[in-house]
GROMACS .gro file of C-alpha atoms in nm:
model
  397
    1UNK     CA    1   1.480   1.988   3.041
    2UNK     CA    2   1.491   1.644   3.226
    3UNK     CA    3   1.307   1.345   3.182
    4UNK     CA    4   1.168   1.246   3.504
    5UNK     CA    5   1.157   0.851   3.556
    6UNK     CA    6   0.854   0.727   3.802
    7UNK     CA    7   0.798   0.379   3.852
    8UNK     CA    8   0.437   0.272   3.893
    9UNK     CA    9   0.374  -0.120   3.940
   10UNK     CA   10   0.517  -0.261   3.669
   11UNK     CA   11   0.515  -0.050   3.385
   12UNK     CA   12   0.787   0.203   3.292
   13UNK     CA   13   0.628   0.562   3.269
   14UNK     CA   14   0.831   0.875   3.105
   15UNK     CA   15   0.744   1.192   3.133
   16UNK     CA   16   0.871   1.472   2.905
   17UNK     CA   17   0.836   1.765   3.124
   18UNK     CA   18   0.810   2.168   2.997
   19UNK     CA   19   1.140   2.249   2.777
   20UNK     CA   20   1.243   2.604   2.764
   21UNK     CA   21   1.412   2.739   2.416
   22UNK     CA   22   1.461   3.102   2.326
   23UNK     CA   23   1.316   2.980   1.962
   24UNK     CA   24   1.016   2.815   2.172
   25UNK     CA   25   1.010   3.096   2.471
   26UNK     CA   26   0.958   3.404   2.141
   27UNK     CA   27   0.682   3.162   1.977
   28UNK     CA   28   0.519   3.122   2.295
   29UNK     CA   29   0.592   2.774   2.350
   30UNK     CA   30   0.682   2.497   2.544
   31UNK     CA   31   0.972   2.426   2.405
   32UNK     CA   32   1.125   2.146   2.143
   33UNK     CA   33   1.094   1.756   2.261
   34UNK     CA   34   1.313   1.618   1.940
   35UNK     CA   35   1.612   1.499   2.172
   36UNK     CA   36   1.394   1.412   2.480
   37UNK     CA   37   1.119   1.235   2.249
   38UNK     CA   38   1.313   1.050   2.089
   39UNK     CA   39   1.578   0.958   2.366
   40UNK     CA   40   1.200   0.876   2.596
   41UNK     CA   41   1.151   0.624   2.303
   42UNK     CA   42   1.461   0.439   2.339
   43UNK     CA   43   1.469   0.394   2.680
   44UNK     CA   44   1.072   0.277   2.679
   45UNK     CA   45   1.138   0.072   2.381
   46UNK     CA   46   1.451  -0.098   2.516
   47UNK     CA   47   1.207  -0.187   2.856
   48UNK     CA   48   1.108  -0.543   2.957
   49UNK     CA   49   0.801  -0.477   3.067
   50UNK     CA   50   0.513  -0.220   2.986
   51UNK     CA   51   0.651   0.104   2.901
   52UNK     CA   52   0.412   0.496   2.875
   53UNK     CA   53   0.575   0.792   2.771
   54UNK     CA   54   0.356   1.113   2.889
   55UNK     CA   55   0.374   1.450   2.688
   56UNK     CA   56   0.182   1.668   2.917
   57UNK     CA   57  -0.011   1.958   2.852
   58UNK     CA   58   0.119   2.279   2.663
   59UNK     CA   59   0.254   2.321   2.324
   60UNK     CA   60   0.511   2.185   2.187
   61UNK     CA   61   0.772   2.178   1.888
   62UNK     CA   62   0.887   1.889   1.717
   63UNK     CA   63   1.144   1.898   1.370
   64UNK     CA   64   1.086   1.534   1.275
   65UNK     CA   65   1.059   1.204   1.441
   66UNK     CA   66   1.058   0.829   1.339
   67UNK     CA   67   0.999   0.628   1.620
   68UNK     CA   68   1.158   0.260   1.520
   69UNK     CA   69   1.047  -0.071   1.712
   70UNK     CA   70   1.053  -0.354   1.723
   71UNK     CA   71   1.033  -0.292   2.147
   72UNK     CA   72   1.095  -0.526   2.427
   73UNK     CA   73   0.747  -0.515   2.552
   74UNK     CA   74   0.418  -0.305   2.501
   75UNK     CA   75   0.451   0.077   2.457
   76UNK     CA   76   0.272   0.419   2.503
   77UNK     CA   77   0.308   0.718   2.362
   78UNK     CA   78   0.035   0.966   2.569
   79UNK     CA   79  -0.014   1.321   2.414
   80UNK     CA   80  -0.219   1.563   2.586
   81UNK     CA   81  -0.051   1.868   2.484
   82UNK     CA   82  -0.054   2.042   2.125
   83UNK     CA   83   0.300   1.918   1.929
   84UNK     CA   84   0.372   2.158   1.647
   85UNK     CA   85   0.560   2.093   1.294
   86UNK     CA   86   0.774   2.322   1.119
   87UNK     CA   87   0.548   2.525   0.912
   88UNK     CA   88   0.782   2.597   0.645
   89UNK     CA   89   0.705   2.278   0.418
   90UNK     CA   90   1.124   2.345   0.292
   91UNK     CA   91   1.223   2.206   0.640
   92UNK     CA   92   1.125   1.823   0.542
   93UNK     CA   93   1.384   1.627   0.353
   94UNK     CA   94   1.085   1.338   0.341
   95UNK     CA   95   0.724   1.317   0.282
   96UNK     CA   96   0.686   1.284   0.673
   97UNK     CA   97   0.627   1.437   0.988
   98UNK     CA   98   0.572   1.172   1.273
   99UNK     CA   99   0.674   0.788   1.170
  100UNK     CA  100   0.580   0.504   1.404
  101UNK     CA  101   0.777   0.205   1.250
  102UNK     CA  102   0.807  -0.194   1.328
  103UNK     CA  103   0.600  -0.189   1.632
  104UNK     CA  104   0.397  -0.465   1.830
  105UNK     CA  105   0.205  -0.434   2.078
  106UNK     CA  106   0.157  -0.008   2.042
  107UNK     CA  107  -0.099   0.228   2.150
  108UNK     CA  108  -0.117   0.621   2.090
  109UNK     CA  109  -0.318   0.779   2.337
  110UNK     CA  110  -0.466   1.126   2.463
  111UNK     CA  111  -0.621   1.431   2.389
  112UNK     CA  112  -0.352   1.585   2.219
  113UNK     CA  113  -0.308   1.751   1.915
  114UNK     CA  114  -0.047   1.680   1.580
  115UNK     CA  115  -0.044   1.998   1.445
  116UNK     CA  116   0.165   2.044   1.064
  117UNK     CA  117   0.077   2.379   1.033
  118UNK     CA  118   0.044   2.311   0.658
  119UNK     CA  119  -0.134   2.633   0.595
  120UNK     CA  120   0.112   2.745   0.405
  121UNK     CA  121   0.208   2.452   0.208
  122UNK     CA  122  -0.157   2.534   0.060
  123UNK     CA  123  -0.072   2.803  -0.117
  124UNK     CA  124   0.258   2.653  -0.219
  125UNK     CA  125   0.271   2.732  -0.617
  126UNK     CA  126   0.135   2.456  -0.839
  127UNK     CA  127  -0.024   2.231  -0.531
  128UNK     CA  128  -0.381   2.335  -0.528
  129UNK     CA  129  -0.381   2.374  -0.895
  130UNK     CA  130  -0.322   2.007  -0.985
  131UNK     CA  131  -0.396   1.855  -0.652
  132UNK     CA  132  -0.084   1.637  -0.618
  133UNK     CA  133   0.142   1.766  -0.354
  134UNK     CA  134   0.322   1.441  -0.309
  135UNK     CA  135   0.654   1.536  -0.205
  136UNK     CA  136   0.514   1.703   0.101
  137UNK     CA  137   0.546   1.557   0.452
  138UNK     CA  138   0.229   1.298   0.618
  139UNK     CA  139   0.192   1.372   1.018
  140UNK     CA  140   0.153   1.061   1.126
  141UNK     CA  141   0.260   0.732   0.897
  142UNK     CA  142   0.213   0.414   1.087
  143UNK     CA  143   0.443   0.163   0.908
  144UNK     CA  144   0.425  -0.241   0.984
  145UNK     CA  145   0.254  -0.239   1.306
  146UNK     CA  146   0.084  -0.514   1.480
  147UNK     CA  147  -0.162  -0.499   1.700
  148UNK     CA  148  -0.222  -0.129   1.759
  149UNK     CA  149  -0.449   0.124   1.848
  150UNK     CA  150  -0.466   0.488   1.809
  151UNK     CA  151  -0.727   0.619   2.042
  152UNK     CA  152  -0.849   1.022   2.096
  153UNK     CA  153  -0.573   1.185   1.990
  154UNK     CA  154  -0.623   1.447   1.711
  155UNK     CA  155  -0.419   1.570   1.361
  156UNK     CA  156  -0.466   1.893   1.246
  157UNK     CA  157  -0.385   2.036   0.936
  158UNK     CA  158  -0.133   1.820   0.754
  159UNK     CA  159   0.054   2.001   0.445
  160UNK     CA  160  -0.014   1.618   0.282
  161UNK     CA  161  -0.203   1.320   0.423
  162UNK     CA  162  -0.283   1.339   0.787
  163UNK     CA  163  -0.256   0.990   0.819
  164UNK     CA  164  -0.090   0.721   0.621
  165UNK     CA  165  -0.140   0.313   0.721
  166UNK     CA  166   0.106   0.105   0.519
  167UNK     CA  167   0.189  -0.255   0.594
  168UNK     CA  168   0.036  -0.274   0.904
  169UNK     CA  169  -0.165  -0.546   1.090
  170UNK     CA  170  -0.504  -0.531   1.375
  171UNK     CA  171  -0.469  -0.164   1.374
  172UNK     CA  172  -0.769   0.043   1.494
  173UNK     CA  173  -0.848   0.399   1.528
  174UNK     CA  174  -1.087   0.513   1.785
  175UNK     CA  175  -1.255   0.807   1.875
  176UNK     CA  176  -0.948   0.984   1.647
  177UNK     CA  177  -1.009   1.348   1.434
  178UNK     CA  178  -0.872   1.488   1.142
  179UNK     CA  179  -0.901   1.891   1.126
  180UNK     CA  180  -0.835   2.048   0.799
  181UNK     CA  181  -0.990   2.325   0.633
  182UNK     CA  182  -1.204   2.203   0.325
  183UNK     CA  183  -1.018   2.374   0.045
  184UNK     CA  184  -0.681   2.189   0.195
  185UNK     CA  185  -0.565   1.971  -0.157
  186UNK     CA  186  -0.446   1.639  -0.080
  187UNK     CA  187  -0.515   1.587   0.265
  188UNK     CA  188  -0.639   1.305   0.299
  189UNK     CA  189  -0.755   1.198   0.660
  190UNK     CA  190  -0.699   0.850   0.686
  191UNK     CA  191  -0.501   0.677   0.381
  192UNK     CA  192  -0.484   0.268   0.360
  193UNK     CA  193  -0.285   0.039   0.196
  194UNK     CA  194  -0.168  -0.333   0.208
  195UNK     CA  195  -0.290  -0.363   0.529
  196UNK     CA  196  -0.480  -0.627   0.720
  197UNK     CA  197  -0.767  -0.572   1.007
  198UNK     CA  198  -0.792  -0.197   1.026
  199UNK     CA  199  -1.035  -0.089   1.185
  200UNK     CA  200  -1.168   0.271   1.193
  201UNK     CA  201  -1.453   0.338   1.458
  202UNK     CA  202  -1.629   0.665   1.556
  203UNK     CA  203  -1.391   0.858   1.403
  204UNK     CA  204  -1.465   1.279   1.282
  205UNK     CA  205  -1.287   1.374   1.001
  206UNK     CA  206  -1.305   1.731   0.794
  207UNK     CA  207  -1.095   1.789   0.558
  208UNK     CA  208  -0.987   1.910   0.185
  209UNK     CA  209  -0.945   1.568   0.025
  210UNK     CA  210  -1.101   1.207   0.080
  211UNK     CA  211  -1.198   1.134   0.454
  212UNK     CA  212  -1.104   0.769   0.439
  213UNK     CA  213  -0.902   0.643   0.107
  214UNK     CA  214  -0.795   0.296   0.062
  215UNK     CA  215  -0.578   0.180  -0.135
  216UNK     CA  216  -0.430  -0.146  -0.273
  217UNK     CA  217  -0.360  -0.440  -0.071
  218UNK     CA  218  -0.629  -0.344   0.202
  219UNK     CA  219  -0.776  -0.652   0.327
  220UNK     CA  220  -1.066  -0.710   0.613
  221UNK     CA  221  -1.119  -0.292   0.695
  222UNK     CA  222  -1.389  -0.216   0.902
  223UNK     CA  223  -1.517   0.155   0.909
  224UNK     CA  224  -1.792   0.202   1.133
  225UNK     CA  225  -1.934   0.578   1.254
  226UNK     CA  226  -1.698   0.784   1.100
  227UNK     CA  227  -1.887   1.164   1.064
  228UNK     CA  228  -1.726   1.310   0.713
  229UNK     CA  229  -1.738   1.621   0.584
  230UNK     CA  230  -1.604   1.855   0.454
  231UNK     CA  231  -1.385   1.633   0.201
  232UNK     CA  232  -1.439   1.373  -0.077
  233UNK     CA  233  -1.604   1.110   0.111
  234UNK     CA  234  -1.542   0.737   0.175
  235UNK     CA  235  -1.322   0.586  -0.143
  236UNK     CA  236  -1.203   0.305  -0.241
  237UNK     CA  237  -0.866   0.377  -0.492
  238UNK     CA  238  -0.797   0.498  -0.708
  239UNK     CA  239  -0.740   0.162  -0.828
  240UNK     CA  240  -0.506   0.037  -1.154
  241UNK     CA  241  -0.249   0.311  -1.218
  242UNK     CA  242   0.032   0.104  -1.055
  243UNK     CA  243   0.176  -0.184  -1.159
  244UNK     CA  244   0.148  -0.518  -0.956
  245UNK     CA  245  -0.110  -0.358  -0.746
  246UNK     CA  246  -0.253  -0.636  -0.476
  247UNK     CA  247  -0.630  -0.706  -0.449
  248UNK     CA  248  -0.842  -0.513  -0.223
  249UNK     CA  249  -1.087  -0.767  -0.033
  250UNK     CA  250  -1.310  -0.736   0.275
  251UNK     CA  251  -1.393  -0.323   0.336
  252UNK     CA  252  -1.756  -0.280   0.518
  253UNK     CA  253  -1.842   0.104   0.545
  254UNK     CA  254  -2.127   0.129   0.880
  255UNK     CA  255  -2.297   0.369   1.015
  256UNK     CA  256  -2.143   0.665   0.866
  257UNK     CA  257  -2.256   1.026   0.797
  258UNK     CA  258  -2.139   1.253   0.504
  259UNK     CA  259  -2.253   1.607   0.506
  260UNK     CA  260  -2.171   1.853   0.221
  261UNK     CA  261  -1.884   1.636   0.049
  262UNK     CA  262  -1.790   1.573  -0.314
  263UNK     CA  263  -1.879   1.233  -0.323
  264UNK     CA  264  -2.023   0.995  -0.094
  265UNK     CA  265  -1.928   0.642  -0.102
  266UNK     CA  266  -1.714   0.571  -0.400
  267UNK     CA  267  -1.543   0.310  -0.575
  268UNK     CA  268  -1.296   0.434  -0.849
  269UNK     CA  269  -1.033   0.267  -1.115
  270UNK     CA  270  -0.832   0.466  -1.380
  271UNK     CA  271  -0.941   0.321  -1.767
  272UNK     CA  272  -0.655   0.176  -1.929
  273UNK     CA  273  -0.379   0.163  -1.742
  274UNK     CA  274  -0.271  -0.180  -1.515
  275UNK     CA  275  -0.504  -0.479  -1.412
  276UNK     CA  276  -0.675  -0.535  -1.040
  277UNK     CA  277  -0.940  -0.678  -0.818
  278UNK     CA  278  -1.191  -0.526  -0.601
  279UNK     CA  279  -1.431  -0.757  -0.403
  280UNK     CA  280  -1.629  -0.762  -0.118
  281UNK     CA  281  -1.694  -0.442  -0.053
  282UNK     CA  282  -2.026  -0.341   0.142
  283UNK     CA  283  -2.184  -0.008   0.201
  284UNK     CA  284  -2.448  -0.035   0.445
  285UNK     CA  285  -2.668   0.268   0.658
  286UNK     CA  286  -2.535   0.595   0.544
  287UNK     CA  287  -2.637   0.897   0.552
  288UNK     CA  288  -2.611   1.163   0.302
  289UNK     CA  289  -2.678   1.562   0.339
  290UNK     CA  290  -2.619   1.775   0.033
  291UNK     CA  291  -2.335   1.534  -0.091
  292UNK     CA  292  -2.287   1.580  -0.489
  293UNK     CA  293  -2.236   1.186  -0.563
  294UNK     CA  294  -2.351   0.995  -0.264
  295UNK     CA  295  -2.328   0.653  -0.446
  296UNK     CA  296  -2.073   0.592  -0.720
  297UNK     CA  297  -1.846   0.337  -0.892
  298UNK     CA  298  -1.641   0.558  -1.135
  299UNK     CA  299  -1.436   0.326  -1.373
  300UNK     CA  300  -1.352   0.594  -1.579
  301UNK     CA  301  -1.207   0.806  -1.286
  302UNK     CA  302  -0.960   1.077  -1.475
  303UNK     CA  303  -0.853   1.316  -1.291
  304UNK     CA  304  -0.614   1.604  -1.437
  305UNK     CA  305  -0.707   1.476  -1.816
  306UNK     CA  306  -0.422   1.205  -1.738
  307UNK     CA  307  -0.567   0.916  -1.989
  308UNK     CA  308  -0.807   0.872  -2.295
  309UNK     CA  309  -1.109   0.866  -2.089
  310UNK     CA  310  -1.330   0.731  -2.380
  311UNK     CA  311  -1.084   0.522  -2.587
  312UNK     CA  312  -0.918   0.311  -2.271
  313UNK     CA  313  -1.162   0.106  -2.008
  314UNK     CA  314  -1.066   0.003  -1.674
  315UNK     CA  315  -0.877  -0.352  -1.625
  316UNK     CA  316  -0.990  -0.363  -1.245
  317UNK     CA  317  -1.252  -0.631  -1.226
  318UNK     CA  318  -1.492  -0.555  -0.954
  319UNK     CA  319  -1.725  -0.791  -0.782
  320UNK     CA  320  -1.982  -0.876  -0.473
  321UNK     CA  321  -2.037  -0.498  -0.372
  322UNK     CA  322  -2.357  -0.404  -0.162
  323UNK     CA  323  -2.476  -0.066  -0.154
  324UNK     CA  324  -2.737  -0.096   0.141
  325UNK     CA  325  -2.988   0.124   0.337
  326UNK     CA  326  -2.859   0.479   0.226
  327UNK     CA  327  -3.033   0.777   0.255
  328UNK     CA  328  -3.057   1.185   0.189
  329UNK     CA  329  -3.032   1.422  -0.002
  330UNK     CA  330  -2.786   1.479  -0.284
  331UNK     CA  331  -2.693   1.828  -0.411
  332UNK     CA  332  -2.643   1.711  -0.746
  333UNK     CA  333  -2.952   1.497  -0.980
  334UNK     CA  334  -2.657   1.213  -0.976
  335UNK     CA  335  -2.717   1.071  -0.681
  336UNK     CA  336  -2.629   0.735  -0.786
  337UNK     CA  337  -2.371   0.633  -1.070
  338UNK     CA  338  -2.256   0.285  -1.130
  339UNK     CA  339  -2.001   0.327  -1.433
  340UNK     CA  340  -1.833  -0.006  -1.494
  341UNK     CA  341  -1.558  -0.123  -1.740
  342UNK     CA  342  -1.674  -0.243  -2.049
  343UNK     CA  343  -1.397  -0.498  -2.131
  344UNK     CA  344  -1.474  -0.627  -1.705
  345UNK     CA  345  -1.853  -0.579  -1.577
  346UNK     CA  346  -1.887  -0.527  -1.246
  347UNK     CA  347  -2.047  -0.861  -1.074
  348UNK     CA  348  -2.264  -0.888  -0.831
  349UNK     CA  349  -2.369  -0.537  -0.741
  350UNK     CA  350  -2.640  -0.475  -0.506
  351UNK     CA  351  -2.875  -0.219  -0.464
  352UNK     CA  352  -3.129  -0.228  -0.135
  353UNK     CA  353  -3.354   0.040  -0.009
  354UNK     CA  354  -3.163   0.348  -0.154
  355UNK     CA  355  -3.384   0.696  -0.081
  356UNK     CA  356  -3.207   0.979  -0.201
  357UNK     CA  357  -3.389   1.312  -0.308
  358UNK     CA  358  -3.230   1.627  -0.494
  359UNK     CA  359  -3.425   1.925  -0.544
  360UNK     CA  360  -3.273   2.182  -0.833
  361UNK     CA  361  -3.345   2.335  -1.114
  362UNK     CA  362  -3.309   2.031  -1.330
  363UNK     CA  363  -3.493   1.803  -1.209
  364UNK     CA  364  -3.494   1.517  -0.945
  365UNK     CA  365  -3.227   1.252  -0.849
  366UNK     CA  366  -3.175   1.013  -1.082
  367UNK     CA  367  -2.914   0.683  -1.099
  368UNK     CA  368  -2.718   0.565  -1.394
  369UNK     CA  369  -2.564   0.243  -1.460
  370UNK     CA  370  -2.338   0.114  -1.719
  371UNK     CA  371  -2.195  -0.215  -1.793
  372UNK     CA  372  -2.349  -0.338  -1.479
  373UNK     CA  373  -2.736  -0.546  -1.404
  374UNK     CA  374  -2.765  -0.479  -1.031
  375UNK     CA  375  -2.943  -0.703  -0.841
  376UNK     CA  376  -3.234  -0.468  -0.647
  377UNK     CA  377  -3.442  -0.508  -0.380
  378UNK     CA  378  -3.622  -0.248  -0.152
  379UNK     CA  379  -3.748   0.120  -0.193
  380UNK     CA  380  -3.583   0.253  -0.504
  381UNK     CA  381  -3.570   0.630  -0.515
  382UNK     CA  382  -3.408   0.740  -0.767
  383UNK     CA  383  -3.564   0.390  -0.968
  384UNK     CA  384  -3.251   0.181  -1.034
  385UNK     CA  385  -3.017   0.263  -1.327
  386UNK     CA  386  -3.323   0.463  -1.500
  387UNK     CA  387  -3.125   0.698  -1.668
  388UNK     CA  388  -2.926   0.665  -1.955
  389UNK     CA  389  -2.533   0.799  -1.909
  390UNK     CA  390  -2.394   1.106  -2.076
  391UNK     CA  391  -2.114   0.988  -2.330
  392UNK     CA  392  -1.888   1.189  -2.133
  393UNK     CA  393  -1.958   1.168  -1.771
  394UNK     CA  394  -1.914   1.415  -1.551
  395UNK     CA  395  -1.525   1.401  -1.400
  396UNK     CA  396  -1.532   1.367  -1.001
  397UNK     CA  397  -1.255   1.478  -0.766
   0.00000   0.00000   0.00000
């Protein structure tokens, strides 16, 4: 295959046209862009002025790629076709598909389609039994950008996180999905950390693990109407297993709708372990349908039976957190749990008109607070930290 070169005004457009492979041609493919994506990339990158590179239409295999700035000017990459990853999860010699690295300036475009084909790095031995599958590849990591936006394009079925946001700065993700089938372990849609001004807006995500997780060092996050479900919700951490973990400051959660997920919106810190800040963290109109947790701070958050749950608290101080305007229905009577550290009380926390209902066999929704005095305001339904918490909570995923 060639790559055709058209100039258009002043931007520099690439077009990676059909390739033809016997490997691709048996599959019933398009053909393999490695060489021609990544030789597109230099030439774009390497351009003074504005630079698009164009995968058309049809489907597509790709091995690997890390796409490395910094570039000479502002760059494109425009997917419309379906770009396939090795499904054998063996082929990866890192924990990564698709890198976009040291870029300014960068915009991924399209209706296209990542797909990792990681159905069979679900069944892989071991991975869906203790939920860590770490050493399998991301699709997309986005790695020190500035100033970038990821806009219609869609990933599908990642064998680890679909998306990974390290480092970067004024990112936003628009009108983006994340496909994955709900029993998928580990696969998380959209996974921040020590980033600055991501923003994630009118986004669908359905998946096997948390829809949106952020991690340490995320500062000034806007998520705004994200639809999640299925998956583990909207969660920030888990917080405090690392050492010299950064401060998480500034996430607002708006206008987003959780159907039939683990957990709704979540805060959660390991007990024991190493120290941390949370702050400024507001949850404000969501809805809930049939979510088991739709409001929780989990302090004590344990998963695998990794730590002495009820000897060890949580050294992650959390502050100024607003729980506002969320309604539904819960599918378990927990609808909302505030479980704070004992040694660090959570400051600050706000509850305003919270109406969600459970019917079940035992009983209505209730809330449950410990080691917190919420400041409340509004309808109350389940009435505010009015029942008392089991001495060993119920562990959430």
């Amino acid at each position: 295959m060639a790559i055709q070169f058209n100039f258009v005004s002043s931007m520099l457009i690439l077009l990676l046209l059909t390739i033809s492979s016997a490997k691709a041609q048996e599959a019933g493919g398009g053909g393999v862009i490695d060489v021609p994506l990544l030789d597109a990339w230099k030439e774009a990158c390497a351009s003074t002025s504005p630079a698009k590179i164009v995968v058309p239409k049809g489907i597509y295999f790709l091995s690997t790629a890390t796409l490395d700035g910094p570039c000479k000017a502002p760059i494109e990459l425009q997917v419309e076709g379906t770009v396939k990853a090795p499904a054998d999860p063996g082929a990866f010699k890192e924990p990564k598909w698709i890198a976009f690295n040291r870029i300014e300036n960068f915009k991924l475009s399209g209706a296209g389609v990542f797909d990792g084909q990681g159905t069979t790095a679900y069944k892989r031995k071991g991975c869906k039994k203790h939920n860590f599958c770490g050493s399998l590849p991301i699709n997309l990591r986005f790695d020190f950008l500035t100033n970038a936006m990821i806009q219609g394009v869609t990933t599908k079925d990642s064998k680890q996180f679909h998306v990974n946001v390290l480092g970067c700065k004024n990112i936003t993700f628009e009108h983006f999905t994340v496909l994955a089938p709900g029993e998928s372990p580990n696969t998380d849609g959209i996974h921040i950390g020590r980033s600055d001004g991501v923003n994630v807006l009118n986004t669908e995500i359905k998946t096997g693990d948390d829809c949106v997780s952020i991690g340490d060092g995320t500062k000034n996050l806007v998520i705004n109407g994200v639809t999640c479900g299925p998956g583990h919700g909207i969660s920030i951490g888990s917080l405090g297993l690392f050492k010299n973990e950064e401060p998480v400051d500034g996430v607002t959660v708006k206008n987003c709708t959780l159907t039939n997920t683990s957990n709704g919106v979540r805060i959660k810190s390991w007990p024991g372990a190493e120290p941390g800040t949370c702050s400024n963290i507001h949850f404000e109109d969501i809805t809930v349908t049939n979510v088991s947790s739709p409001i929780i701070i989990d302090q004590k958050y344990c998963p695998w039976n990794k730590c002495k749950i009820n000897v060890q608290e949580s050294k992650v101080k959390l502050s100024n957190i607003s729980f506002k305007n969320i309604h539904g229905t819960s599918a378990l009577p927990e609808a909302v749990k505030i479980i704070c550290s004992a040694t660090l009380p959570c400051e600050n926390v706000e509850l305003a008109d919270i109406e969600i209902t459970h019917n079940g066999p035992t009983g209505t929704a209730i809330s449950q607070c410990s080691n917190v005095k919420p400041k409340v305001s509004g309808k109350q339904n389940p009435a505010a930290c009015s029942a008392p918490v089991p001495a060993n909570p119920t562990p959430t995923s």
